[in-house]
PDB file of C-alpha atoms in Angstrom:
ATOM      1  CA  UNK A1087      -1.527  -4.253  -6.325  1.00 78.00           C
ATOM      2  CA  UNK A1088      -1.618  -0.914  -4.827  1.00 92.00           C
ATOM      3  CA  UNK A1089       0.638  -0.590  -1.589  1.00 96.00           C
ATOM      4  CA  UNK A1090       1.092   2.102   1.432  1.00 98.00           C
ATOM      5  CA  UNK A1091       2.371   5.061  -1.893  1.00 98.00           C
ATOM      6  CA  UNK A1092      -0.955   4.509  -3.612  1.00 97.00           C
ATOM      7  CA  UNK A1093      -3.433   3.839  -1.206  1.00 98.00           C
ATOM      8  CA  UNK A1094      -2.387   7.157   0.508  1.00 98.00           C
ATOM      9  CA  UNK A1095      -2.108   8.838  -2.475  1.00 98.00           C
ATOM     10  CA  UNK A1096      -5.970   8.519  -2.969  1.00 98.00           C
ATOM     11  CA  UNK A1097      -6.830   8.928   0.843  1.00 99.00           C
ATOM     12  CA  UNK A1098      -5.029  12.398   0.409  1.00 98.00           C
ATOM     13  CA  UNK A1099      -7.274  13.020  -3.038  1.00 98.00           C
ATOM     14  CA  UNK A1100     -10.235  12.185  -1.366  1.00 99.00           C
ATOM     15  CA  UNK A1101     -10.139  13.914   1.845  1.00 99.00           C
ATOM     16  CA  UNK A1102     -10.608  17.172   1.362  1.00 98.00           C
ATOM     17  CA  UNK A1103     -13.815  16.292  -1.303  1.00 98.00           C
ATOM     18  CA  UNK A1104     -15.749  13.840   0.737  1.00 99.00           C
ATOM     19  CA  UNK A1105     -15.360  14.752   4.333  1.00 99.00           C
ATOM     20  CA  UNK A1106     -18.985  16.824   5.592  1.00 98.00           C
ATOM     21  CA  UNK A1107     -20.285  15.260   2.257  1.00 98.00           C
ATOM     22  CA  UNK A1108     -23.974  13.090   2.459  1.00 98.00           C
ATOM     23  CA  UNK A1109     -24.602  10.379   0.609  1.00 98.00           C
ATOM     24  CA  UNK A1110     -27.595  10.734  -1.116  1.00 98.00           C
ATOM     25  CA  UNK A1111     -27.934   7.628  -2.964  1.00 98.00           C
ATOM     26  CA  UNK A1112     -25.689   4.882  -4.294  1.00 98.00           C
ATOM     27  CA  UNK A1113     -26.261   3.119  -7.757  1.00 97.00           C
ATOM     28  CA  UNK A1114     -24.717  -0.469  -7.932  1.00 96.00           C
ATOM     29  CA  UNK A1115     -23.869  -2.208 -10.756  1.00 93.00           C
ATOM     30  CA  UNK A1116     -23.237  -5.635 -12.736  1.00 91.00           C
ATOM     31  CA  UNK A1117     -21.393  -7.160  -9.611  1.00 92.00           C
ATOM     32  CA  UNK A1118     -23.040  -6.062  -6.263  1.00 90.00           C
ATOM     33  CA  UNK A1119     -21.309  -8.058  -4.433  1.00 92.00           C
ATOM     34  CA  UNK A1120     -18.641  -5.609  -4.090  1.00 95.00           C
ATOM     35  CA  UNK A1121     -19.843  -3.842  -1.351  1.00 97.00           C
ATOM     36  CA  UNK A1122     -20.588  -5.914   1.907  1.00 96.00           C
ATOM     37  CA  UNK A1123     -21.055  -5.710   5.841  1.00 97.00           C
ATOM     38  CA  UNK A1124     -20.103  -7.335   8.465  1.00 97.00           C
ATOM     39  CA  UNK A1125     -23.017  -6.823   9.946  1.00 97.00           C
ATOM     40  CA  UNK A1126     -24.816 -10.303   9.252  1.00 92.00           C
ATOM     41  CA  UNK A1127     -28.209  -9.571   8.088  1.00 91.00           C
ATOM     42  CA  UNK A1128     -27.982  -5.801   7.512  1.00 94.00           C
ATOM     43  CA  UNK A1129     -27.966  -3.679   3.855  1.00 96.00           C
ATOM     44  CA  UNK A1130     -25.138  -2.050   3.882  1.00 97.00           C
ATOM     45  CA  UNK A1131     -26.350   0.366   1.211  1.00 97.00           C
ATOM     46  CA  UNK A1132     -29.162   1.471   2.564  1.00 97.00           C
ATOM     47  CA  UNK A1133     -27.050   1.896   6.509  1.00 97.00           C
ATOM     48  CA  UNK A1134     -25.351   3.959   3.740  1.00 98.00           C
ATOM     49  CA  UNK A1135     -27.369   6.379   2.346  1.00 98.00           C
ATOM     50  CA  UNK A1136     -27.889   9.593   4.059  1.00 98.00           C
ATOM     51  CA  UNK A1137     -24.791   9.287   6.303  1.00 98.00           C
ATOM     52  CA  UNK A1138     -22.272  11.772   6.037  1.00 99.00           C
ATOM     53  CA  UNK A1139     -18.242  11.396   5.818  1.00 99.00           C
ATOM     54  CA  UNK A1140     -16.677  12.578   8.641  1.00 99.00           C
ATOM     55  CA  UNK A1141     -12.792  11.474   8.562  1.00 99.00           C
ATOM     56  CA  UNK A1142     -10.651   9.775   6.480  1.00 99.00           C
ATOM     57  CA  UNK A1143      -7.907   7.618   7.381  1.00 99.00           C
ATOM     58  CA  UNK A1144      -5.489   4.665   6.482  1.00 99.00           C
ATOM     59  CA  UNK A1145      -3.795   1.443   7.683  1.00 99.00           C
ATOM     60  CA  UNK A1146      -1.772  -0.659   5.868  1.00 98.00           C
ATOM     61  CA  UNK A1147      -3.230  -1.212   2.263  1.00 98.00           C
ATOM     62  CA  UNK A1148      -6.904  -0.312   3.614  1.00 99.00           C
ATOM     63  CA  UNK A1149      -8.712   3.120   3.206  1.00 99.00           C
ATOM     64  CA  UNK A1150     -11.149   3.964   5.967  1.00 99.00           C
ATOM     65  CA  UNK A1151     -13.635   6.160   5.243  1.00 99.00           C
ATOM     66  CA  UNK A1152     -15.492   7.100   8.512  1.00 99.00           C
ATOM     67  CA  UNK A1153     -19.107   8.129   8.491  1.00 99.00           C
ATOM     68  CA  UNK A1154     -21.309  10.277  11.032  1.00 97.00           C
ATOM     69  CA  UNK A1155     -23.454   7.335  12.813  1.00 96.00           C
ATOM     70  CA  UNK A1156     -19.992   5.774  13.922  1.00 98.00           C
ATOM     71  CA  UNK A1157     -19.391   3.086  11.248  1.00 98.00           C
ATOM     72  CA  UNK A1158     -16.737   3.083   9.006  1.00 99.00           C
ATOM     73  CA  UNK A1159     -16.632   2.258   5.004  1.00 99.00           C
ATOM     74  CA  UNK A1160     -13.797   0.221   4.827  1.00 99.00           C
ATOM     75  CA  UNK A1161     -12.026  -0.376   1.160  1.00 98.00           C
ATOM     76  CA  UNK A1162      -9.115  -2.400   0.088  1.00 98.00           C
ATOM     77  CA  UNK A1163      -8.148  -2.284  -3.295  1.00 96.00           C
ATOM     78  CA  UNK A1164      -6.535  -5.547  -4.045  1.00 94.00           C
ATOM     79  CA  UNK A1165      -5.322  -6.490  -7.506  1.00 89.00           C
ATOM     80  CA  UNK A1166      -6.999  -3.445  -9.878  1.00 93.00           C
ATOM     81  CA  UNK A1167      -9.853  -1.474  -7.820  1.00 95.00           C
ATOM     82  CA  UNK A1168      -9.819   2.192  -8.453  1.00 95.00           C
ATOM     83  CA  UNK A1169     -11.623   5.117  -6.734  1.00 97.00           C
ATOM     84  CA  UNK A1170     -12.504   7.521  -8.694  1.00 98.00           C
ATOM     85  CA  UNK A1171     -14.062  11.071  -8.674  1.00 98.00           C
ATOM     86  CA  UNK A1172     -16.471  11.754 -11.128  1.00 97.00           C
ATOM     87  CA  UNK A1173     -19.313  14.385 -11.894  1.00 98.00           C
ATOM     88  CA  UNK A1174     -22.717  12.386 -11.056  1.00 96.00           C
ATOM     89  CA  UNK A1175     -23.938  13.306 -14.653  1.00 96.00           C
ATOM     90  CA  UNK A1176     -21.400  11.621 -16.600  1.00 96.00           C
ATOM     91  CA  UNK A1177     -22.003   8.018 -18.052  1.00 94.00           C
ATOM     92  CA  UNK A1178     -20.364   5.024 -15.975  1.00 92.00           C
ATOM     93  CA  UNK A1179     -16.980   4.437 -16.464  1.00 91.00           C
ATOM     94  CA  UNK A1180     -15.550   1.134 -17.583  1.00 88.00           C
ATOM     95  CA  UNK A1181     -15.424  -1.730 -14.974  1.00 92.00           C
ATOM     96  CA  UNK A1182     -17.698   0.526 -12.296  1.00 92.00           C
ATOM     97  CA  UNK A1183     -19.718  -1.459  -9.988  1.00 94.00           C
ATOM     98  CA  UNK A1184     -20.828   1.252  -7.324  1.00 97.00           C
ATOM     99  CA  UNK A1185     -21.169   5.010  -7.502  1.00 97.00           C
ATOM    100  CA  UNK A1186     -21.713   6.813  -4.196  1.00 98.00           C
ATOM    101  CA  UNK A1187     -23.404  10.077  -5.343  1.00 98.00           C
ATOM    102  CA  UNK A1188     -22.210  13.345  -2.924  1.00 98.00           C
ATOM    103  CA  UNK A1189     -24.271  16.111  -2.223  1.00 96.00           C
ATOM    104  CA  UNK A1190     -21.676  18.082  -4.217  1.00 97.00           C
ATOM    105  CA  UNK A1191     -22.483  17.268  -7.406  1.00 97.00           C
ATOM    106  CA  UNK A1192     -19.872  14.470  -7.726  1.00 98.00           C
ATOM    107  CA  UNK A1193     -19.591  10.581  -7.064  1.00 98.00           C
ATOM    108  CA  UNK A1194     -17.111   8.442  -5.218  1.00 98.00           C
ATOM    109  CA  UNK A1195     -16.971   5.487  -8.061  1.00 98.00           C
ATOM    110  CA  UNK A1196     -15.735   2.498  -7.493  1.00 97.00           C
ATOM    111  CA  UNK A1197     -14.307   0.406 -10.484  1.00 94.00           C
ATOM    112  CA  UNK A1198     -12.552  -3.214 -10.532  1.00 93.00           C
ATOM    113  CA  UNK A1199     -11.446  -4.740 -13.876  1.00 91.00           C
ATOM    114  CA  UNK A1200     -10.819  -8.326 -11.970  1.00 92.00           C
ATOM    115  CA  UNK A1201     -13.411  -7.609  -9.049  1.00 91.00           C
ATOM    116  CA  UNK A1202     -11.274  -8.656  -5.985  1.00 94.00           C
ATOM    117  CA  UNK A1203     -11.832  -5.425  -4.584  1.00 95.00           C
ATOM    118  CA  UNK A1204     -14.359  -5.147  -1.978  1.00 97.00           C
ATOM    119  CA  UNK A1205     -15.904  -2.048   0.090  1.00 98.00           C
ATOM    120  CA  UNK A1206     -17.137  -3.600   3.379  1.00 98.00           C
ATOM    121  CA  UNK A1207     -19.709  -1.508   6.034  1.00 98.00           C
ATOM    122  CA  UNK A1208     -17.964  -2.611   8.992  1.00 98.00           C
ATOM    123  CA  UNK A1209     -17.945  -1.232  12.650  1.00 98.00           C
ATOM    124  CA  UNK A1210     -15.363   0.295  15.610  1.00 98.00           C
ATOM    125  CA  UNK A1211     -14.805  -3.186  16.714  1.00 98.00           C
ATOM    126  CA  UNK A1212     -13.492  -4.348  13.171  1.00 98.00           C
ATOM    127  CA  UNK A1213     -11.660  -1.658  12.654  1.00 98.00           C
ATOM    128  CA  UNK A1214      -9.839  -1.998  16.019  1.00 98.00           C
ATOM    129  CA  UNK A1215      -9.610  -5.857  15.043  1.00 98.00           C
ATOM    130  CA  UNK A1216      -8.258  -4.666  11.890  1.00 98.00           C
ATOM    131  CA  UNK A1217      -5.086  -2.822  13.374  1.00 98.00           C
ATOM    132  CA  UNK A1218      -4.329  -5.340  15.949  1.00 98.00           C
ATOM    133  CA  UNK A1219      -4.282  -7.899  13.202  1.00 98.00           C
ATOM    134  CA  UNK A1220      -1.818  -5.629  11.231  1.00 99.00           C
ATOM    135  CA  UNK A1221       1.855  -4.401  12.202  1.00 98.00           C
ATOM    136  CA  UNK A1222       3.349  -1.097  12.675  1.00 98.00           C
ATOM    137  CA  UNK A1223       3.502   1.323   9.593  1.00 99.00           C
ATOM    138  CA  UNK A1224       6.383   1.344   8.551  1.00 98.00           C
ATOM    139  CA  UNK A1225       6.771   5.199   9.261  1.00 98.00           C
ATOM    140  CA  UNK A1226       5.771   4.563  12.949  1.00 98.00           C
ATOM    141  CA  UNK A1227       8.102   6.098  16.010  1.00 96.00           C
ATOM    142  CA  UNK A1228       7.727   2.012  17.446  1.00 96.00           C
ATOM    143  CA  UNK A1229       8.890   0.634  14.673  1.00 98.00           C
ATOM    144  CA  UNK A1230      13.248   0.416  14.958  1.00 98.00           C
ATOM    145  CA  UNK A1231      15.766  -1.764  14.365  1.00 98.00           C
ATOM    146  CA  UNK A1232      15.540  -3.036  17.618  1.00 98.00           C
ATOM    147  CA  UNK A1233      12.181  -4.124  17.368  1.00 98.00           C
ATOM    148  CA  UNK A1234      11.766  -5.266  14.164  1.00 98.00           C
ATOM    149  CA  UNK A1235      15.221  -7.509  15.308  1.00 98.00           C
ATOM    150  CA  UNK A1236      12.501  -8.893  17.805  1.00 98.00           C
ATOM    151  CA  UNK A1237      10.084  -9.761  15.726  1.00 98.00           C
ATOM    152  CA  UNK A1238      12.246 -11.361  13.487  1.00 98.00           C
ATOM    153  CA  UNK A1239      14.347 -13.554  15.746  1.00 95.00           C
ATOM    154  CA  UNK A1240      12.269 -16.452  15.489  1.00 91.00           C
ATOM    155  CA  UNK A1241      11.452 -16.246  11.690  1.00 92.00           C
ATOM    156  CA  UNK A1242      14.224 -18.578   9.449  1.00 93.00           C
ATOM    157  CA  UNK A1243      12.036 -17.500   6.260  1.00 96.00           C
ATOM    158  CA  UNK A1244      12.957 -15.428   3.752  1.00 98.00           C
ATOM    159  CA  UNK A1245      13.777 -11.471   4.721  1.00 98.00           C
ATOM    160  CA  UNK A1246      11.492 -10.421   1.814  1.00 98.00           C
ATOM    161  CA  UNK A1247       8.660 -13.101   2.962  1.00 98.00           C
ATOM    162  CA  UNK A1248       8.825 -11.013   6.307  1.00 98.00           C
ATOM    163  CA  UNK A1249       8.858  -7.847   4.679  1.00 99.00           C
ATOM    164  CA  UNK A1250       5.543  -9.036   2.758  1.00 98.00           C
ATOM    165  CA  UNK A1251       3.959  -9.839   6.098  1.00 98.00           C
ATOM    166  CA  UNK A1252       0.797  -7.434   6.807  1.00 98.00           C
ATOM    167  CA  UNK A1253       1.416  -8.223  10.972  1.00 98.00           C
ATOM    168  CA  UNK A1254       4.964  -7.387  10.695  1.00 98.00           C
ATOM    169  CA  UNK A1255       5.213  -4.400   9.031  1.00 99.00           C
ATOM    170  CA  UNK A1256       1.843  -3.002   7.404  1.00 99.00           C
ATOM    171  CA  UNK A1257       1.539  -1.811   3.974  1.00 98.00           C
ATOM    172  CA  UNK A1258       4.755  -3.275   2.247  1.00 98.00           C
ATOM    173  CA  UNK A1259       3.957  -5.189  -1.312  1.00 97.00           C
ATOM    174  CA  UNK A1260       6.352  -6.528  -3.792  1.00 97.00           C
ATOM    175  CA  UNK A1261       7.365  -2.953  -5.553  1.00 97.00           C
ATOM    176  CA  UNK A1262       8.863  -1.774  -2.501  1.00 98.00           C
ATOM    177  CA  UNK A1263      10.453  -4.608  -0.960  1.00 98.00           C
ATOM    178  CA  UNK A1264      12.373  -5.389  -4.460  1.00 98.00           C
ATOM    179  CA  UNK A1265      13.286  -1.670  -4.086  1.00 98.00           C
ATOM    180  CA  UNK A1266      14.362  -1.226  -0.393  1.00 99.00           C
ATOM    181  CA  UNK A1267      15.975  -4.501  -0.235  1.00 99.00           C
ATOM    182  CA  UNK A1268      18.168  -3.674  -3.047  1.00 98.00           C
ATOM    183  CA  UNK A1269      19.305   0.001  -1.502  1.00 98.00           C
ATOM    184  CA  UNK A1270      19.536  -1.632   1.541  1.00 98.00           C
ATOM    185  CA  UNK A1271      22.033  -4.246   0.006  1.00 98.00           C
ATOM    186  CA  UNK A1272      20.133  -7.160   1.568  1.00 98.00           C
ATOM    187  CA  UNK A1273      19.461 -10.212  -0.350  1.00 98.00           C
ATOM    188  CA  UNK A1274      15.536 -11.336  -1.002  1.00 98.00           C
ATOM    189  CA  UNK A1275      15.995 -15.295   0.014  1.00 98.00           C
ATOM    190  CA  UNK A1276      18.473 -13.824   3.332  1.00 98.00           C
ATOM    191  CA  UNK A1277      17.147 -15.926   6.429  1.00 98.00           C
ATOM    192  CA  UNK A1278      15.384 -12.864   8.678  1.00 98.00           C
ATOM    193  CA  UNK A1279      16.829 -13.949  12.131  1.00 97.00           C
ATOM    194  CA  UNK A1280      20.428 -13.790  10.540  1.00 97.00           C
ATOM    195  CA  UNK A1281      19.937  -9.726   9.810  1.00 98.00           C
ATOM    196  CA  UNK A1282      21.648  -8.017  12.557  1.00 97.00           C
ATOM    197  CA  UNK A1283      20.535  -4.636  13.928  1.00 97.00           C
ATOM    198  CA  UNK A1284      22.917  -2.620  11.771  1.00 97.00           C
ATOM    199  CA  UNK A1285      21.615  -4.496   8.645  1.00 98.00           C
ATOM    200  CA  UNK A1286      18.171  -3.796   9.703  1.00 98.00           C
ATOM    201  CA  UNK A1287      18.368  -0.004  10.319  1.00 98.00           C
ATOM    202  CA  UNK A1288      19.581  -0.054   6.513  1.00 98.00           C
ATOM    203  CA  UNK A1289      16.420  -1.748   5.980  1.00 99.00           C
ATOM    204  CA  UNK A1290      14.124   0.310   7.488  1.00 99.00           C
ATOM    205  CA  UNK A1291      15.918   3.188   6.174  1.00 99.00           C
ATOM    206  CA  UNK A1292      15.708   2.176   2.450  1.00 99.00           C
ATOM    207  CA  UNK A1293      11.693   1.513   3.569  1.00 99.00           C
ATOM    208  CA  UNK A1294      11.069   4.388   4.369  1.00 99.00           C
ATOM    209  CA  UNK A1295      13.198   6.333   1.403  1.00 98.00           C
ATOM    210  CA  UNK A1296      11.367   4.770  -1.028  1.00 98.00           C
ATOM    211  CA  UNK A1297       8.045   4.686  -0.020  1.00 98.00           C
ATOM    212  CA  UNK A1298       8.769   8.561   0.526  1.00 98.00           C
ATOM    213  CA  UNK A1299       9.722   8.850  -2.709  1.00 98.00           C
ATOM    214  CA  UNK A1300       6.801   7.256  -4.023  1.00 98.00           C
ATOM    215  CA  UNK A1301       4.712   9.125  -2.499  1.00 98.00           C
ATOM    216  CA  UNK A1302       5.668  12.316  -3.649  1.00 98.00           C
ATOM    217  CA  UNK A1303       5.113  10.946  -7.238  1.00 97.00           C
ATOM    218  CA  UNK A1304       1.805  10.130  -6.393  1.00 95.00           C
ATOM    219  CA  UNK A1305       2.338   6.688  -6.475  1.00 96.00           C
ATOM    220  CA  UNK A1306       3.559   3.836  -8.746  1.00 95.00           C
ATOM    221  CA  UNK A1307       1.580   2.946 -12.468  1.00 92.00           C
ATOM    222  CA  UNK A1308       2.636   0.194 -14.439  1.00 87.00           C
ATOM    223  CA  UNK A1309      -1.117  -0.705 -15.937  1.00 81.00           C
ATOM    224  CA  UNK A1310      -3.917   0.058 -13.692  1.00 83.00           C
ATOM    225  CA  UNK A1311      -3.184   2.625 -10.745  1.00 91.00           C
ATOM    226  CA  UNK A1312      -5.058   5.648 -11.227  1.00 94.00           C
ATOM    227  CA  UNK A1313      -5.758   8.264  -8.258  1.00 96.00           C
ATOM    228  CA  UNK A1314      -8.654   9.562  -7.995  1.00 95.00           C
ATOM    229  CA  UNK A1315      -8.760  12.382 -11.035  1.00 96.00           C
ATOM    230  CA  UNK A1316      -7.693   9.651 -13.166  1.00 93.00           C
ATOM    231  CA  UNK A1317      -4.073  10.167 -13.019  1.00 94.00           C
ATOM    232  CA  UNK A1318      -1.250   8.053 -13.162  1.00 94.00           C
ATOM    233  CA  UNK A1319       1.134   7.951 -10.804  1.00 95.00           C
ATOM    234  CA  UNK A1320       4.725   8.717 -11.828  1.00 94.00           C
ATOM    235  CA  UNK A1321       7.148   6.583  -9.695  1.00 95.00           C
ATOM    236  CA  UNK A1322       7.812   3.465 -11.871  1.00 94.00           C
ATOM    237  CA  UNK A1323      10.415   5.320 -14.241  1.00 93.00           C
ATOM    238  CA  UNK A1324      12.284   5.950 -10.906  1.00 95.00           C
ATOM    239  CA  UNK A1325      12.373   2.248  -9.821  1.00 96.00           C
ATOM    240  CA  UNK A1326      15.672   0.878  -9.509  1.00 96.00           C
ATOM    241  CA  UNK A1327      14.854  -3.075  -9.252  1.00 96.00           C
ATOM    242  CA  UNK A1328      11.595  -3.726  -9.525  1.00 95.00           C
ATOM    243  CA  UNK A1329      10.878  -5.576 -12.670  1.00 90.00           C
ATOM    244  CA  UNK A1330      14.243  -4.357 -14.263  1.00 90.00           C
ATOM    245  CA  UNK A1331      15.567  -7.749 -14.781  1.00 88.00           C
ATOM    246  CA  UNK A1332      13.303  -9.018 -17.811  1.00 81.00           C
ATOM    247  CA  UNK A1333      13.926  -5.345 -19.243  1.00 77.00           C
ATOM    248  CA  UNK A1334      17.600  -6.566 -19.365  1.00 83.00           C
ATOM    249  CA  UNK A1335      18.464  -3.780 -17.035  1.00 92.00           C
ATOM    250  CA  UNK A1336      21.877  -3.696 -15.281  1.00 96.00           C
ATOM    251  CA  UNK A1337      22.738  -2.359 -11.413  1.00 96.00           C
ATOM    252  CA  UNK A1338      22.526   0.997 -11.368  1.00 95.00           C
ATOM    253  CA  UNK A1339      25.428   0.765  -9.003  1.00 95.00           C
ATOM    254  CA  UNK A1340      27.812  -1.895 -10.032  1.00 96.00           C
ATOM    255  CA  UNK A1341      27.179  -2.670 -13.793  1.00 96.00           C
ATOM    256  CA  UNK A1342      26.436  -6.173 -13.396  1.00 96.00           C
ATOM    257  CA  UNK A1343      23.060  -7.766 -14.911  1.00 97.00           C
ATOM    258  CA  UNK A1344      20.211  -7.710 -13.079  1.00 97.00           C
ATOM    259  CA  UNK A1345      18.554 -10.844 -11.951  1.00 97.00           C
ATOM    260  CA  UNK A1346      14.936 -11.938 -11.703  1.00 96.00           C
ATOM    261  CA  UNK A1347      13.785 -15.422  -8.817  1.00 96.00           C
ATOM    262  CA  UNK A1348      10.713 -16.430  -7.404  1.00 97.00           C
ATOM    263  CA  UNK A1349      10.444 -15.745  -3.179  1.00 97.00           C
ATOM    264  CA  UNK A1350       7.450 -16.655  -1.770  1.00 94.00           C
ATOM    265  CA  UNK A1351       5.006 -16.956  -4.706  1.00 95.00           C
ATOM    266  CA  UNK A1352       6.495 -13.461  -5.968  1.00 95.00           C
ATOM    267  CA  UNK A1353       9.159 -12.372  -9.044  1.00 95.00           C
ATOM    268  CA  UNK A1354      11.906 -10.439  -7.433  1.00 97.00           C
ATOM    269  CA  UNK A1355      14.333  -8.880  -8.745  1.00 97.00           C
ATOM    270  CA  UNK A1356      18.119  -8.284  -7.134  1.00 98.00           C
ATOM    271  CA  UNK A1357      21.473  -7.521  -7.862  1.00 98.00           C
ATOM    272  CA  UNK A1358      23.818 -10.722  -7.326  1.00 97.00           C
ATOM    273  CA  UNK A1359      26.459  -8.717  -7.213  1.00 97.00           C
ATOM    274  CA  UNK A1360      25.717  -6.063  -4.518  1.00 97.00           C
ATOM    275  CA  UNK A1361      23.157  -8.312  -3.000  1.00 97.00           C
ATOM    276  CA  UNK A1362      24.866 -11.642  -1.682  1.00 95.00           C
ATOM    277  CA  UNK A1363      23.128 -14.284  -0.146  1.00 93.00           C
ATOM    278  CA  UNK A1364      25.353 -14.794   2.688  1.00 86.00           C
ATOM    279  CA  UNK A1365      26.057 -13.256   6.547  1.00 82.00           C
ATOM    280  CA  UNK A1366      28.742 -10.507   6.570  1.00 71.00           C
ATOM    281  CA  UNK A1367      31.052  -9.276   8.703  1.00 66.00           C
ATOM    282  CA  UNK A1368      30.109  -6.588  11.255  1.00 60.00           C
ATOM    283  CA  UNK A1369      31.008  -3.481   8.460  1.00 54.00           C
ATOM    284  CA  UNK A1370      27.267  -2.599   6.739  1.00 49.00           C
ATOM    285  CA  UNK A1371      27.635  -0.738   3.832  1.00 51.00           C
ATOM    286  CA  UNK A1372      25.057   2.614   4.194  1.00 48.00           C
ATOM    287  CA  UNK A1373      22.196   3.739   1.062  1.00 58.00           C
ATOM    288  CA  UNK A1374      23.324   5.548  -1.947  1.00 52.00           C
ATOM    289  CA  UNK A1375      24.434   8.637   0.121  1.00 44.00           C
ATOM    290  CA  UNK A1376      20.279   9.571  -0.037  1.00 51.00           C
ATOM    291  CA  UNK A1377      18.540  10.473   3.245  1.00 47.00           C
ATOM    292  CA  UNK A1378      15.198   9.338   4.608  1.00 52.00           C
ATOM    293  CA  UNK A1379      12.856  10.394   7.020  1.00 54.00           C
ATOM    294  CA  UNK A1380      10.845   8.557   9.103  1.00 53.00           C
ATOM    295  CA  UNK A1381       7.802  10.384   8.739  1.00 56.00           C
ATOM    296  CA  UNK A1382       5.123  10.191   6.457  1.00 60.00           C
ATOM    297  CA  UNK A1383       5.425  13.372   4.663  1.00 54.00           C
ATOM    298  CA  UNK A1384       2.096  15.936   4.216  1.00 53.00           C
ATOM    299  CA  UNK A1385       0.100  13.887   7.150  1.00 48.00           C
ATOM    300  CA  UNK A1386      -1.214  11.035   6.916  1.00 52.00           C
ATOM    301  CA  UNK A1387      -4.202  10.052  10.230  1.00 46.00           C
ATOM    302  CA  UNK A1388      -3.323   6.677   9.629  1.00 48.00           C
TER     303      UNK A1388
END
């Protein structure tokens, strides 16, 4: 599923093509249902068609797109959806079910090989529902140690359960939890209220270092991911837990074999060695020597 890396990754793609661009017609294909409202009673295609993008921005795992009449064309990905750029004249692509067609000669196509995807015509009040539903992003100046120690006080479940949580920290999926758990050192079934504030600022530190690093590879491919030109994104040869366990990999660190569990519904991967399940003593062990900053590099309005 694509996470914060690859759902920015396109926002950035798109921006600077759609924005001051008119729709000037929309073609849908074999599954309509696609592309919604939540206004009841209302076509969203044709509330569509002659309005102009305006903005672009992000939250969580959703891409806004904002249009000139004040509504917003909200997308979420899911599993396998794709957004992709394409000259109007050229044939549909596999697996496209709406093409938005720009008064620049291209179209914004949308393409879903398992169709949980959805577009959805939605207005300022959802949107502000939207982001008080979710949590901070995880590059947000709110978001500390401190506060995240808050939120997690009363939570016994699993840290990487919490981690997973859209309302308490917003754009987080399985990739990068594997990943910044294991640089942080911090086993996947560790109860969250045990996680002192030093263990957390390793946390959010590893967070934010590998979603950074993501994002400068333009995201994370392992079968369907494709920005908007069609490109792959280039992270996954970088990962350093994720899915290494069935490859037979060992800790890049400390030798030992890596290991694959189930938390929450999800494989994870760890390192039993360097990740124990158990509450240390006050002495947390920092990253890899790697620094991370804690903002979203190249600008994100999300």
């Amino acid at each position: 599923m694509p996470e914060l890396p690859e759902v920015e990754t396109v926002r950035r793609i798109l921006h600077p093509v759609i924005v001051g661009q008119a729709i000037q017609g929309i073609t849908l294909g074999t599954f309509p249902e696609v592309i919604g409202s939540t206004m009841e009673g209302l076509d969203p295609v044709a509330l569509l068609i002659g309005q102009s993008f305006t903005d672009t921005s992000r939250r969580g795992k959703y891409l806004i797109l904002h249009l000139d009449n004040g509504l917003y064309l909200i997308v979420h990905l899911r599993m396998t959806g794709r957004l992709l750029l394409i000259p109007s004249i050229d044939p549909p692509v596999r697996f496209q079910y709406v093409a938005i067609h720009l008064g620049n000669g291209l179209d914004l196509r949308f393409g879903d090989q398992r169709k949980f995807g959805r577009l959805i015509l939605s207005t300022p009040d959802d949107v502000t529902q939207l982001d008080r539903r979710l949590g901070p992003e995880p590059f947000a100046s709110s978001l500390n140690a401190s506060t995240l120690r808050a939120v997690l006080a009363n939570r016994p479940g699993k840290i990487k359960n919490a981690l997973l949580d859209q309302g308490v920290i917003a754009g987080l999926g399985n990739i990068y939890v594997d990943e910044a758990l294991y640089r942080a050192r911090i086993h996947p079934e560790r109860p969250s209220n045990t996680l002192a504030v030093d263990e957390l600022k390793r946390v959010l530190r590893a967070v934010r270092l590998v979603l950074n690093q993501s994002l400068a590879r333009q995201g994370t491919t392992f079968s369907s991911f494709e920005n908007p030109y069609g490109e792959q994104g280039t992270n996954a040869s970088f990962l350093r837990a994720y899915g290494r366990a069935s490859a037979g990999g060992l800790c890049l660190r400390c030798g030992a074999p890596m290991e694959r569990i189930v938390v929450g519904g999800r494989g994870t991967t760890f390192c039993p060695r360097c990740q124990v399940n158990r509450i240390p003593s006050p002495n947390p062990q920092e990253l890899d020597g790697e620094s991370s900053s804690t903002r979203l590099p190249n600008g994100s309005n999300s």
